mmCIF file of C-alpha atoms in Angstrom:
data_model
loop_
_atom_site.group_PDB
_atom_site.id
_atom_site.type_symbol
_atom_site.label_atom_id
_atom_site.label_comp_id
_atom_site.label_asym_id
_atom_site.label_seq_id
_atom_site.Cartn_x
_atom_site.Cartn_y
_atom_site.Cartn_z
ATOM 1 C CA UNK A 1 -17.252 9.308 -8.937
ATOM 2 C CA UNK A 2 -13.785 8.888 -10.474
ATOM 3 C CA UNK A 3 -11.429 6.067 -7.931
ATOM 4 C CA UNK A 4 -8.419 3.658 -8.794
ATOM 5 C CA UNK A 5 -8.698 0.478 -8.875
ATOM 6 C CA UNK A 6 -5.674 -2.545 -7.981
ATOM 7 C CA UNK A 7 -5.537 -5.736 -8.747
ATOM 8 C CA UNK A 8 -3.282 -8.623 -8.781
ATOM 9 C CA UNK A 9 -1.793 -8.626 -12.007
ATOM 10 C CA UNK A 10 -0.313 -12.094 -12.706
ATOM 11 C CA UNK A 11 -3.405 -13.172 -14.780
ATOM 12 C CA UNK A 12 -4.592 -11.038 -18.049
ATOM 13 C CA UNK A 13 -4.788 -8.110 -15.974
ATOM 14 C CA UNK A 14 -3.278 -4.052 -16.537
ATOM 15 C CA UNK A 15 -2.767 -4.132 -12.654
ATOM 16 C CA UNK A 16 -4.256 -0.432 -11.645
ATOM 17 C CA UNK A 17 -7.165 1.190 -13.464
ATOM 18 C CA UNK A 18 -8.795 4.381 -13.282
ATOM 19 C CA UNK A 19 -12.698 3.101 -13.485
ATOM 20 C CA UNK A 20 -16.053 5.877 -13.082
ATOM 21 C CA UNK A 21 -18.955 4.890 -10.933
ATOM 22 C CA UNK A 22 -22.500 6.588 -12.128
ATOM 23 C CA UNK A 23 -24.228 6.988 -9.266
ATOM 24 C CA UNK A 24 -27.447 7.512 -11.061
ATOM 25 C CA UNK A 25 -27.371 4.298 -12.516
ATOM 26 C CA UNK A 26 -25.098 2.054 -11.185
ATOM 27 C CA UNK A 27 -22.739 1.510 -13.697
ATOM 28 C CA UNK A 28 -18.632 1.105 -13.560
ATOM 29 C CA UNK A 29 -16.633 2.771 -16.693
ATOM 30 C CA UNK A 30 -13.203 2.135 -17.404
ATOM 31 C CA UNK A 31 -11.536 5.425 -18.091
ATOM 32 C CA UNK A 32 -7.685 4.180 -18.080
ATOM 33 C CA UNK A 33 -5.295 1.165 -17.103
ATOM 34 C CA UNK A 34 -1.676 1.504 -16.442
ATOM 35 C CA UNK A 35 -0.059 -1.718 -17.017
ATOM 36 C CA UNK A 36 2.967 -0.445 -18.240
ATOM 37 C CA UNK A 37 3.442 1.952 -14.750
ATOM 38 C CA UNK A 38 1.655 -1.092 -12.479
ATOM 39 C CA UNK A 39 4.145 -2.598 -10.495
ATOM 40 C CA UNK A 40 3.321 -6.685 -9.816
ATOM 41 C CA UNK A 41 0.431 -7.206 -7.824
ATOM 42 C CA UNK A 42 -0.400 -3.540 -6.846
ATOM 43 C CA UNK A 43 -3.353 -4.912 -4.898
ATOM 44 C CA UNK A 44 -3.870 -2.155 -2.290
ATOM 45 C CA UNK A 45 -3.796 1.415 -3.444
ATOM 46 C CA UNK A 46 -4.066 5.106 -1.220
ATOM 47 C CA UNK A 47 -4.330 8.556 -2.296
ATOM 48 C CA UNK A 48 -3.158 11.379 -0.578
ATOM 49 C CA UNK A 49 -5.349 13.633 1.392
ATOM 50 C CA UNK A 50 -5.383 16.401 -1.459
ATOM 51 C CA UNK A 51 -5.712 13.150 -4.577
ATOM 52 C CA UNK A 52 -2.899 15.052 -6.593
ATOM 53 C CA UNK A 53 -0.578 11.490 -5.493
ATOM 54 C CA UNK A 54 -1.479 7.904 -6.021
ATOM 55 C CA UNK A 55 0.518 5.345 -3.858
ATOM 56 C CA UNK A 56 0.730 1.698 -4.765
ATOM 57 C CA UNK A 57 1.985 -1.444 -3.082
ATOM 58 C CA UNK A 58 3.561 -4.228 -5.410
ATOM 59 C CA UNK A 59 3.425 -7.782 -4.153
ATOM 60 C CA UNK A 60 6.145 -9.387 -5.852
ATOM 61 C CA UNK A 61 7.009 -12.312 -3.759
ATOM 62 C CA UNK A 62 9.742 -14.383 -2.317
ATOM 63 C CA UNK A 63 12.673 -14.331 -3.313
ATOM 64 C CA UNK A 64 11.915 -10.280 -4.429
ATOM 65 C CA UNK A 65 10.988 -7.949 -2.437
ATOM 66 C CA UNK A 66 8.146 -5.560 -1.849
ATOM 67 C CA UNK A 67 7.748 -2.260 -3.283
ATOM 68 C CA UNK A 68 5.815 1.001 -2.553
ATOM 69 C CA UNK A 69 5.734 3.094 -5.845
ATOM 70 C CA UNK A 70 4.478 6.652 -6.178
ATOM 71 C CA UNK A 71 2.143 8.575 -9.096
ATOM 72 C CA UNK A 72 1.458 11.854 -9.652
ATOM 73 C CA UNK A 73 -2.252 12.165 -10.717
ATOM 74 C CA UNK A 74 -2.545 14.218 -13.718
ATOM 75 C CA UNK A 75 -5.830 14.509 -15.875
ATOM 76 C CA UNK A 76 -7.026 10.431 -16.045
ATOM 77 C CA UNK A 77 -3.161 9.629 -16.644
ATOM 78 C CA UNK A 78 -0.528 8.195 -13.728
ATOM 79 C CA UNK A 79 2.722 9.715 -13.808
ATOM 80 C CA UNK A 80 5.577 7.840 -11.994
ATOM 81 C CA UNK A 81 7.500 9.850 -9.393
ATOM 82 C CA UNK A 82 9.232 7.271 -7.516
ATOM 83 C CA UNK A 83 9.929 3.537 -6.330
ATOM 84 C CA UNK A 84 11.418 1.770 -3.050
ATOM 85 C CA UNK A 85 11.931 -1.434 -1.542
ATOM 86 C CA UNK A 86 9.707 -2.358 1.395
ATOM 87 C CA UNK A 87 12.651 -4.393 2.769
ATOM 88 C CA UNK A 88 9.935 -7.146 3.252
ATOM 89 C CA UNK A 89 7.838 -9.580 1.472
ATOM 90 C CA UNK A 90 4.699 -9.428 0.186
ATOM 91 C CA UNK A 91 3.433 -5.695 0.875
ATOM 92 C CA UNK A 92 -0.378 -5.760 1.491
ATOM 93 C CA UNK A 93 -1.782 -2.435 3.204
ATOM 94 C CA UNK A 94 -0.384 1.143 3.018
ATOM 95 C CA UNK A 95 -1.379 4.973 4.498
ATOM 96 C CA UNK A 96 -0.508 8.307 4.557
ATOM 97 C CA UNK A 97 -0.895 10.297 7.299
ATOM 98 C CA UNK A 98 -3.054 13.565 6.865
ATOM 99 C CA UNK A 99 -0.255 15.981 6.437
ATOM 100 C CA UNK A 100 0.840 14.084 3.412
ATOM 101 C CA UNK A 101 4.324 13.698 4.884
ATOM 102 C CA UNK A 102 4.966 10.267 5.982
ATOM 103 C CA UNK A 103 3.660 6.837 4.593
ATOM 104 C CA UNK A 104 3.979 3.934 6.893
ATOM 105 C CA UNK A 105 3.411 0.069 4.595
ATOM 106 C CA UNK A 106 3.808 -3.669 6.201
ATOM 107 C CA UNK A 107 4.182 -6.794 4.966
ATOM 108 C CA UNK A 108 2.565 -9.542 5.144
ATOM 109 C CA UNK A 109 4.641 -12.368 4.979
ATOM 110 C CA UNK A 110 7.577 -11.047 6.711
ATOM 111 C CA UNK A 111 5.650 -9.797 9.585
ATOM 112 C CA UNK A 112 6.968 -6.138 9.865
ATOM 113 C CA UNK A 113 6.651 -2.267 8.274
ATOM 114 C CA UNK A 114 8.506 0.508 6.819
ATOM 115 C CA UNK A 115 8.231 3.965 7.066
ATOM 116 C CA UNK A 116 8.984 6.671 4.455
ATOM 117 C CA UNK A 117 8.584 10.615 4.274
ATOM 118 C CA UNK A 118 7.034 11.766 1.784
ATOM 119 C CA UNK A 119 7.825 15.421 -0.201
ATOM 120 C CA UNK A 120 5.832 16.275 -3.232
ATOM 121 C CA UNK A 121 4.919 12.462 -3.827
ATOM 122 C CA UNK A 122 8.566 11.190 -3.746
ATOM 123 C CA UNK A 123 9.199 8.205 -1.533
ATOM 124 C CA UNK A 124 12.084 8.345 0.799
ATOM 125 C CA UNK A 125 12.497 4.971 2.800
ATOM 126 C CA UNK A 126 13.492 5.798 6.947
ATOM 127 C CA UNK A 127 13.258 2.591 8.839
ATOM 128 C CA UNK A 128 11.763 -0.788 9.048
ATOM 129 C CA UNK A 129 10.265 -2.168 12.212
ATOM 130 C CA UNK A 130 9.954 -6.027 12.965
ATOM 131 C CA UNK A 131 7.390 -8.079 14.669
ATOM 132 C CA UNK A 132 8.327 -11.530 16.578
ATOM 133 C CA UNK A 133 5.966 -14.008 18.053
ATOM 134 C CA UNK A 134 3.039 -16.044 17.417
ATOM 135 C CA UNK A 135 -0.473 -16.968 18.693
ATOM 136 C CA UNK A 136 -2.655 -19.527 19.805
ATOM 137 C CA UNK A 137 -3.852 -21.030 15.956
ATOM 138 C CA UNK A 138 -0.698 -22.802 14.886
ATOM 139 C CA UNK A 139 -2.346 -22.549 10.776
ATOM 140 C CA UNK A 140 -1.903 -18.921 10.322
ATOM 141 C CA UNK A 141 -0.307 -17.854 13.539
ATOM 142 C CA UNK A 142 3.175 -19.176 13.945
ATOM 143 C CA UNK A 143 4.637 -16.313 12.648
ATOM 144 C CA UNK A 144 4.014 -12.250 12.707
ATOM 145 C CA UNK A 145 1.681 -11.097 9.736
ATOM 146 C CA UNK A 146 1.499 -7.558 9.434
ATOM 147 C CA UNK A 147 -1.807 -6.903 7.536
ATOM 148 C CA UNK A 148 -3.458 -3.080 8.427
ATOM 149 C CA UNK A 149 -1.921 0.154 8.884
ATOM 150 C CA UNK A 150 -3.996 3.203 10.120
ATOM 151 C CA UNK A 151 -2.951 6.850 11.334
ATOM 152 C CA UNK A 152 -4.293 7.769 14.484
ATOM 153 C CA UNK A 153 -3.641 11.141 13.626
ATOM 154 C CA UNK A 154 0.069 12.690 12.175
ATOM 155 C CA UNK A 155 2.284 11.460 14.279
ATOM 156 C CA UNK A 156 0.849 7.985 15.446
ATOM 157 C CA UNK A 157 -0.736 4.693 14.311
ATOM 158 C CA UNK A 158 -1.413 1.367 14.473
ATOM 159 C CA UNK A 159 -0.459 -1.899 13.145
ATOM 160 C CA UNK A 160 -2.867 -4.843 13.350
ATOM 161 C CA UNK A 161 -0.581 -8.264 12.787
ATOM 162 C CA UNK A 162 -2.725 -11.042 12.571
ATOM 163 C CA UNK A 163 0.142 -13.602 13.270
ATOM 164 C CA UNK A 164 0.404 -12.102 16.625
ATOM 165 C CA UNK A 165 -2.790 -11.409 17.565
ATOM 166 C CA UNK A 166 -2.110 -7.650 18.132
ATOM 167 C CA UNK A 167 -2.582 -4.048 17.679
ATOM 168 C CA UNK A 168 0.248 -2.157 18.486
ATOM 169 C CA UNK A 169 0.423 1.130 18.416
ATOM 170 C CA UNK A 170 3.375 3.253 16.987
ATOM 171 C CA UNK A 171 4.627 6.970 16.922
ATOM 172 C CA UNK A 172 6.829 8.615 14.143
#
């Protein structure tokens, strides 16, 4: 079973890899890495529902911003299609919803999301959507945290924020 892998790349590492898992005998194979194509920190990674596109978040930090980046999936091998801004920092979770025409990614530390349509793997950014408030742990909840983003179905999902201590749910 063939799946790609992200990691944070800051430290002696290619950033996404294409790794096997042998079922039979529990073993991992590395098939590919794509350091040159990684963008920094590509630490959470989704496929479309038909796996011909790869999508990738890129972590970079304050004071750059986030980027989703788009592959086309071509025989072990990552072609880049595309690259935009998330307008926020620190990009941790994307999805794509089932028709393969809309991908929704927040960030972290700026507490919010952006939404982009999606044609033949290119990226097209639409709109970004803030969160504002806080909880009751003053540690990690002073501020919005936008960590999880999951399609209810085409046209509607959610967004768990952990700074606010809510799951809200949103419509395209």
């Amino acid at each position: 079973m063939k799946w790609f892998l992200g990691t944070y790349s800051k430290r002696n590492s290619e950033g996404i890899y294409l790794i096997d898992f042998d079922e039979s005998n529990g073993k991992f194979e590395l098939i590919n890495s794509f350091g040159e194509q990684s963008p920094s920190n590509p630490s959470f990674l989704a496929t479309d529902i038909d796996n011909k596109y790869l999508y990738s978040v890129g972590e970079s930090g304050s004071p750059y911003p986030g980027v989703v980046v788009s592959y086309s999936i071509n025989n072990n091998n990552l072609e880049k299609i595309n690259e935009e801004f998330t307008n926020g920092d620190n990009p941790c979770h994307l999805a794509v919803n089932s028709k393969n025409d809309y991908l929704v990614a927040v960030n972290y530390s700026s507490g919010d999301f952006s939404t982009y349509s999606l044609d033949q793997g290119k990226i097209s950014f639409i709109e970004k959507k803030s969160h504002e408030g806080s909880s009751i742990n003053t540690e990690r909840q002073n501020e919005p945290h936008a960590h999880s983003i999951n399609f209810l179905d085409d046209d509607n999902f959610f967004v768990c924020d952990l700074g606010i201590d809510k799951i809200i749910k949103y419509s395209l």
